[in-house]
Coordinates of N, CA and C and ligand atoms in Angstrom, one line a residue:
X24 N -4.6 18.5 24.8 CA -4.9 17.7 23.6 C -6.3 17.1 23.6
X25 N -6.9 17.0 22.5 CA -8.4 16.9 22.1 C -8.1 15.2 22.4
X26 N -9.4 15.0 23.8 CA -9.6 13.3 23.7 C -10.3 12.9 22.8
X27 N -10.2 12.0 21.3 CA -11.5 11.4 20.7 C -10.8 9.5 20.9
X28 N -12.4 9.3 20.9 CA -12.3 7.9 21.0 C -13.0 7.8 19.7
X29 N -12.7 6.3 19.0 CA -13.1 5.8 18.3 C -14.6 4.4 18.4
X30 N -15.3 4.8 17.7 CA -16.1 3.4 18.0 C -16.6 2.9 17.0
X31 N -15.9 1.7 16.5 CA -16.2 1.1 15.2 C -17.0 0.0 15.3
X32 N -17.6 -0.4 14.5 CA -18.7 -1.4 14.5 C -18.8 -1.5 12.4
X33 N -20.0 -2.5 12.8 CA -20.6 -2.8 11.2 C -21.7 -2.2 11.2
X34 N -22.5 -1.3 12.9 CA -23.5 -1.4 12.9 C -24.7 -1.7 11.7
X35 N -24.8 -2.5 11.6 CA -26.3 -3.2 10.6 C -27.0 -4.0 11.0
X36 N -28.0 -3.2 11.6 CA -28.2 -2.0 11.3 C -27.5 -1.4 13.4
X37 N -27.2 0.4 13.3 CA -27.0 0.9 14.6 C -28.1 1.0 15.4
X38 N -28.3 0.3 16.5 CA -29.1 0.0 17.9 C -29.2 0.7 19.0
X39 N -30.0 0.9 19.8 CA -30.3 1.9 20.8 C -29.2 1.5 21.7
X40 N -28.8 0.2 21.6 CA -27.5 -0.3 22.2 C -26.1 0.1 22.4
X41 N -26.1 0.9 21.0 CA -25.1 1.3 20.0 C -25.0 2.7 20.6
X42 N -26.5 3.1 20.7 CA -26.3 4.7 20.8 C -26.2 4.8 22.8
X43 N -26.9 3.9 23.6 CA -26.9 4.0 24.8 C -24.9 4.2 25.4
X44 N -23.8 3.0 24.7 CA -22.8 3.6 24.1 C -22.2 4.9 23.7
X45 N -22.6 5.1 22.9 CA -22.0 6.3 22.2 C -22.4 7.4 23.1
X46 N -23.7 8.2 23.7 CA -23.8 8.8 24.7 C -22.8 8.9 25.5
X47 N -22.9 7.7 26.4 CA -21.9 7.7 27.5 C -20.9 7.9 27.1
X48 N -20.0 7.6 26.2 CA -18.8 7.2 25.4 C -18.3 9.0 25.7
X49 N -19.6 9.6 25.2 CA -19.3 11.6 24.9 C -19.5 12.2 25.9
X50 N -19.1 11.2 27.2 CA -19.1 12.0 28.8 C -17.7 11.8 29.2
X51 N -17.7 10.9 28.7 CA -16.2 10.5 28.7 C -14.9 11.1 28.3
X52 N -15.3 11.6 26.5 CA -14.5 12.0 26.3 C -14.6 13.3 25.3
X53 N -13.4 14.0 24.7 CA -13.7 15.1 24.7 C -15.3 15.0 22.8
X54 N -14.5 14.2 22.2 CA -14.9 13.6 20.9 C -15.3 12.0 20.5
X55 N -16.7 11.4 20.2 CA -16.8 10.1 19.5 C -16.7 10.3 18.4
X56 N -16.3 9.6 17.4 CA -16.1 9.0 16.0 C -16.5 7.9 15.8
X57 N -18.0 7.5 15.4 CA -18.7 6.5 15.0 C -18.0 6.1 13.8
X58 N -17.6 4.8 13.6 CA -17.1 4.5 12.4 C -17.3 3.3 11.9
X59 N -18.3 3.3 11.0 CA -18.7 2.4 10.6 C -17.3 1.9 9.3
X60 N -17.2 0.3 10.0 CA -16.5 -0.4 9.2 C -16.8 -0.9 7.5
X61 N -16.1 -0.9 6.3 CA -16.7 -1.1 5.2 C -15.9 -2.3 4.9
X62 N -16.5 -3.5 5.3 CA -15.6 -4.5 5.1 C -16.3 -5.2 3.7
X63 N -15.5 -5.1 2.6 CA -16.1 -5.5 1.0 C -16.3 -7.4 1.2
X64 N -15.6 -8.0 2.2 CA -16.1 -9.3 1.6 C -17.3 -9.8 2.4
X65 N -17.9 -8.7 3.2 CA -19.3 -8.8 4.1 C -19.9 -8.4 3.5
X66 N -21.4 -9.1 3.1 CA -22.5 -8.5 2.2 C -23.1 -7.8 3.5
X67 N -23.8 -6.7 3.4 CA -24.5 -5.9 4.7 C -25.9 -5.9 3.9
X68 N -26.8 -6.0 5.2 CA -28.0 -6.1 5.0 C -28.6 -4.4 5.1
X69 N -28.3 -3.2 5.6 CA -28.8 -2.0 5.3 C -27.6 -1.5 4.6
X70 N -27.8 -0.6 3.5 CA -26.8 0.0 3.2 C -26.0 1.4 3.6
X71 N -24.2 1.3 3.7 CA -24.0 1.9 4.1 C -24.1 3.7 4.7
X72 N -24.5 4.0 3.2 CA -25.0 5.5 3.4 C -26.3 5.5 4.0
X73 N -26.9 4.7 3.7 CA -28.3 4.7 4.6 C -28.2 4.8 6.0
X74 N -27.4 4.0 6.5 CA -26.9 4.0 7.7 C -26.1 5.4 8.4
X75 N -25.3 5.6 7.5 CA -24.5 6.8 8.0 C -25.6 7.5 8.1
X76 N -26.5 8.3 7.5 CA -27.0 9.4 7.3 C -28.5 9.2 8.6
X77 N -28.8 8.0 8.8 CA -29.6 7.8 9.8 C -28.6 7.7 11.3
X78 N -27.3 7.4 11.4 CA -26.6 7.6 12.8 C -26.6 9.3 13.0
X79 N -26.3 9.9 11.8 CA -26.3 11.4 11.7 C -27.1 12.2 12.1
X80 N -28.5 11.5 11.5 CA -29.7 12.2 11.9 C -29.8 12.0 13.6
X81 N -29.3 10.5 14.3 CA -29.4 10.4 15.5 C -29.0 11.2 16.5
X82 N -28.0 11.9 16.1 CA -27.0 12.8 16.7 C -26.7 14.3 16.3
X83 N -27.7 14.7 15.5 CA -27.3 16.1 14.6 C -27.5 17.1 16.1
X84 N -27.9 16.7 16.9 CA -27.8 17.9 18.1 C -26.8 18.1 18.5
X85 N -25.7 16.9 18.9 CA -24.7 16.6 19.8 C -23.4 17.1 18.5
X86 N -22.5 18.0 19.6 CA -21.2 18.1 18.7 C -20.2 18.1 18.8
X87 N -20.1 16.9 19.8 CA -18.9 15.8 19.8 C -19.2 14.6 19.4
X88 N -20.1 14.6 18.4 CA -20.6 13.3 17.8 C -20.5 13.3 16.8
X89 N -19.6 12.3 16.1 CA -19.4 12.3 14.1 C -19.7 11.1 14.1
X90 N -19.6 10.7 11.9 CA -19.8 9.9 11.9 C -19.2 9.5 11.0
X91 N -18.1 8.2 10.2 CA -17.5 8.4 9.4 C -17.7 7.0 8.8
X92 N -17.0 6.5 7.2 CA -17.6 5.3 6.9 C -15.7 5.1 7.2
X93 N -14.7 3.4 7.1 CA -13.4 3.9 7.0 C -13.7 2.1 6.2
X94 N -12.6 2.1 5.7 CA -11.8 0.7 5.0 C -10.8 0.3 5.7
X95 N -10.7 -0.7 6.0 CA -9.6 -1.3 6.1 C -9.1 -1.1 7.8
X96 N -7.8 -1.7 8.8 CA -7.8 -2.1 9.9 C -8.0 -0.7 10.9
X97 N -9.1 -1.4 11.7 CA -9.5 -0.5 12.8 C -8.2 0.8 13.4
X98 N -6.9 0.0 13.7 CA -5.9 0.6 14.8 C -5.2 1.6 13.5
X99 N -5.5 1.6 12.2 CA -4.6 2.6 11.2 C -5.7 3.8 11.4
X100 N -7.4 3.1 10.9 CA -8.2 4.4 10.9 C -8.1 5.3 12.0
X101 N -7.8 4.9 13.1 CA -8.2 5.7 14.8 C -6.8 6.6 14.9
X102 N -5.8 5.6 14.0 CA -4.3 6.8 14.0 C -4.8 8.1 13.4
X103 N -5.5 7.6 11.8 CA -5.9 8.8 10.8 C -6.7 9.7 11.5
X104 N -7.4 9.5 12.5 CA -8.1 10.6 12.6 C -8.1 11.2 13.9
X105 N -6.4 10.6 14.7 CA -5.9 11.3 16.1 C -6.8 10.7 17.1
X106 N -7.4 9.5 17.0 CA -8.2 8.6 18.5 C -7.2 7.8 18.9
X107 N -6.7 8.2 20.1 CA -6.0 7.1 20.9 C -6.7 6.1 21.8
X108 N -8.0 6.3 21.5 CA -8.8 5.2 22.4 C -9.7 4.6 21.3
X109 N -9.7 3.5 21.6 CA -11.5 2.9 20.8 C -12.3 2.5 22.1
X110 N -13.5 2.5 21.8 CA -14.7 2.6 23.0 C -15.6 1.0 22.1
X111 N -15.8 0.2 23.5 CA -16.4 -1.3 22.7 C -17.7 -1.1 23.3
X112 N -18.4 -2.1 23.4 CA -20.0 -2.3 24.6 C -19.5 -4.1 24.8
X113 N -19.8 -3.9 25.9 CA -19.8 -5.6 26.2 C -20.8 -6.0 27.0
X114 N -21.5 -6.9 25.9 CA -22.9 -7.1 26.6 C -22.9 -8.4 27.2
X115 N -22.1 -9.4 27.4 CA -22.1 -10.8 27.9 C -20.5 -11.0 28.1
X116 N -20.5 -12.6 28.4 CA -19.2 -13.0 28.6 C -18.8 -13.4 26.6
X117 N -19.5 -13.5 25.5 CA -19.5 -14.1 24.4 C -18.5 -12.5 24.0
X118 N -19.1 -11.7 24.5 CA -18.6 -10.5 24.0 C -17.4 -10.4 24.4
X119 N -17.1 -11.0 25.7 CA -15.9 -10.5 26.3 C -14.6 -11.0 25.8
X120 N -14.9 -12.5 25.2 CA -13.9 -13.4 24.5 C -14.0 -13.1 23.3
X121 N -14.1 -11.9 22.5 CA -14.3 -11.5 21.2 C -13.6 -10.5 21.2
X122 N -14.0 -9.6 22.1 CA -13.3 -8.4 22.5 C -12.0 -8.5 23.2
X123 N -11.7 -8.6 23.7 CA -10.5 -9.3 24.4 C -9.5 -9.3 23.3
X124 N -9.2 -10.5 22.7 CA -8.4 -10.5 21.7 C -8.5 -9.8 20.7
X125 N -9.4 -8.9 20.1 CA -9.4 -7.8 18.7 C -8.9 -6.6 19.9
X126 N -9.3 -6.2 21.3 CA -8.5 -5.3 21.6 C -6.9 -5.4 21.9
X127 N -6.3 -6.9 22.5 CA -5.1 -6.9 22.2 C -4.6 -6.6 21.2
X128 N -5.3 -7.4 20.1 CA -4.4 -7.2 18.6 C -4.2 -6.0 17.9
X129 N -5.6 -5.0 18.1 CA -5.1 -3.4 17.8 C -4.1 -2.7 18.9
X130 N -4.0 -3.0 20.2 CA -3.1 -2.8 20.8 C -1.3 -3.0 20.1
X131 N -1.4 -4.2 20.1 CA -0.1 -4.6 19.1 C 0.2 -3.8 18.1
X132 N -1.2 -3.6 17.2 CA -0.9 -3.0 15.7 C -0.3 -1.7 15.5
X133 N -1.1 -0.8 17.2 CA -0.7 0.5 17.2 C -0.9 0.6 18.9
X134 N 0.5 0.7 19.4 CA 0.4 0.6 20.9 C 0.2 2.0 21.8
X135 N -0.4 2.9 20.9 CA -0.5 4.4 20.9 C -2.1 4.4 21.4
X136 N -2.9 2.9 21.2 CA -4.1 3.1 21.4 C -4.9 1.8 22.3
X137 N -5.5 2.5 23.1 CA -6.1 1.9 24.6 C -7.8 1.5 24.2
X138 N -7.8 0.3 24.4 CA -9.9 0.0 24.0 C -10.2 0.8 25.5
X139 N -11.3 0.7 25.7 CA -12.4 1.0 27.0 C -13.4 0.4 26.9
X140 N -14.0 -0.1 27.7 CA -15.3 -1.3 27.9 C -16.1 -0.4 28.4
X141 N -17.3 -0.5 28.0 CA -18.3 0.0 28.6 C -19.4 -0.8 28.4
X142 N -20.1 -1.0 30.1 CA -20.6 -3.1 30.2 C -22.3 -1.8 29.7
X143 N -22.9 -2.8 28.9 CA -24.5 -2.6 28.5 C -25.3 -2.4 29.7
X144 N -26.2 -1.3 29.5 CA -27.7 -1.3 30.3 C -28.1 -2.3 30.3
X145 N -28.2 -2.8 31.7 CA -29.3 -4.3 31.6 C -30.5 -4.6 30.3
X146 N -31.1 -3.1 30.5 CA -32.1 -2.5 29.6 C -32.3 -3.2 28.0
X147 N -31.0 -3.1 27.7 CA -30.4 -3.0 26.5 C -29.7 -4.2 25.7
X148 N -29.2 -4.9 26.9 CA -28.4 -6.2 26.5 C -28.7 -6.9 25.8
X149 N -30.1 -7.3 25.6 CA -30.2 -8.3 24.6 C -30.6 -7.7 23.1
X150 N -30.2 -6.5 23.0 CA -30.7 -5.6 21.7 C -29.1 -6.5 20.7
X151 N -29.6 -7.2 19.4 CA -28.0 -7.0 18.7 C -28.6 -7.0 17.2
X152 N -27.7 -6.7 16.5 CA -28.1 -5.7 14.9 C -28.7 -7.6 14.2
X153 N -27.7 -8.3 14.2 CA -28.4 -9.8 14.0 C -29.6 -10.1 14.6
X154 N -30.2 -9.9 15.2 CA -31.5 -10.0 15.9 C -33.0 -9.0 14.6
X155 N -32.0 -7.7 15.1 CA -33.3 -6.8 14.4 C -32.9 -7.3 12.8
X156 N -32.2 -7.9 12.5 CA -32.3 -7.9 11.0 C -33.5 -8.9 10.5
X157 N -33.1 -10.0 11.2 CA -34.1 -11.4 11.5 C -34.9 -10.8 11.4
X158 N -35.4 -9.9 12.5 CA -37.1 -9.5 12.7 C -37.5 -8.6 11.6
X159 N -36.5 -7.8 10.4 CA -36.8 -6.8 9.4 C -37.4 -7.9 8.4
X160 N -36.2 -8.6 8.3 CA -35.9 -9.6 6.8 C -37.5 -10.4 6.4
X161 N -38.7 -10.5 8.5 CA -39.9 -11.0 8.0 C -40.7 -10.2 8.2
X162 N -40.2 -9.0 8.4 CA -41.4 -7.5 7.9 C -41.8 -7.5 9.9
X163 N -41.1 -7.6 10.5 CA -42.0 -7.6 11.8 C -41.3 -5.7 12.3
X164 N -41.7 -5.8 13.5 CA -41.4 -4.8 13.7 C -39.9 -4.0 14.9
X165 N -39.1 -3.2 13.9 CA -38.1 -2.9 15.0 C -38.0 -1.8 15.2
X166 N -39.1 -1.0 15.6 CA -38.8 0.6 15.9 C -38.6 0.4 17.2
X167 N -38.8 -0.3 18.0 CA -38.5 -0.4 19.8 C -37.0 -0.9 19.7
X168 N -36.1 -0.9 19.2 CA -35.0 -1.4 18.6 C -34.1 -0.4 18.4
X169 N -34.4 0.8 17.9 CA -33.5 1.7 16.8 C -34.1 3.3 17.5
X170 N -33.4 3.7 17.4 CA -33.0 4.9 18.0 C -33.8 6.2 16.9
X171 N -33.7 5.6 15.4 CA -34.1 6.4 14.9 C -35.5 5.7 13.1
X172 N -36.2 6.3 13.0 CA -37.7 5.8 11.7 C -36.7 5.4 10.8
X173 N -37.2 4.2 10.4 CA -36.9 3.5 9.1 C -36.9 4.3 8.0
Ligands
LIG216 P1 -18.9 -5.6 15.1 O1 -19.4 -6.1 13.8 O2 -17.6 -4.9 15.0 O3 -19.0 -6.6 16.2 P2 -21.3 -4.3 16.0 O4 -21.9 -3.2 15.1 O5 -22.0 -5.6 16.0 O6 -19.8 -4.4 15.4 O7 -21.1 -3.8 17.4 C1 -20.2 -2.7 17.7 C2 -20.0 -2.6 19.2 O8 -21.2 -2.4 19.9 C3 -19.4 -3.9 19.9 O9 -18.5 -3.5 20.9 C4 -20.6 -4.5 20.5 O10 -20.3 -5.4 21.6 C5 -21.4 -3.3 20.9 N1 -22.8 -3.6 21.0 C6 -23.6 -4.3 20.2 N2 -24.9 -4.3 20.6 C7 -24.9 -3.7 21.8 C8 -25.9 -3.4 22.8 N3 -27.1 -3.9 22.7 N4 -25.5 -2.7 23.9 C9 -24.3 -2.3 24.0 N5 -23.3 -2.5 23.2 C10 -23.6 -3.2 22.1

């Protein structure tokens, strides 16, 4: 049976953080499924097709790398699409008490499906999508940031 893991995020925008993740994530297993969350009562600061089509471009060589937009709770989408795992990044202890309890609770929702932690490149740790937005929103610069041109 085909391993895919799931890795959902809001990414907004997706970070070299994101992708230093997702790499590893496709050593791991047989298939990632990037899946960007479309949560309607979050206004998002890049828009979602923009996004999708730039994680796409990140990865158009690699092909165990997708990308998909989904609605609604994490642990239904990863059934829909046969991932029994979701894959997180944990870059601090803030992350870890955040994580922690959203992986129990999809645990509960669908006990068919196992998170996996994978702790940040030193490198990388202090990269988060709230940060580069800050630095967009005043025109500064985040291509040292992002994996792929604005
Ligand atoms: P969410 O809104 O669901 O928290 P994010 O897009 O902010 O989604 O993050 C998705 C995942 O990527 C989370 O597990 C987060 O901890 C991880 N992540 C975010 N930034 C980094 C980074 N710089 N390095 C590694 N993992 C990261």
């Amino acid at each position: 049976m085909k391993k895919i893991a799931l890795f959902p995020g809001s990414f907004d925008p997706f970070t070299k953080g994101h992708q230093d993740i997702v790499v590893r994530g496709a050593r791991l297993f047989d298939e990632v499924v990037i899946g960007i969350g479309n949560n309607s009562s979050k206004q998002r600061y890049f828009p979602l097709d923009f996004m999708k089509s730039k994680i796409e471009e990140t990865f158009q060589d690699e092909m165990n790398i997708r990308v998909e937009i989904f609605q609604g709770l994490t642990s239904q989408f990863a059934k829909s699409i046969g991932a029994h795992h979701i894959l997180r990044g944990l870059r601090n202890t803030t992350d870890y008490e955040y994580e922690n309890t959203i992986a129990q609770v999809n645990n509960f929702l669908n006990d068919d499906l196992e998170t996996v932690f994978l702790i940040t490149a030193p490198s990388l740790a202090y990269i988060s999508s709230s940060i580069v937005r800050e630095i967009h929103k005043f025109d500064g610069d985040v291509s040292s940031f992002l994996p792929y041109k604005m």
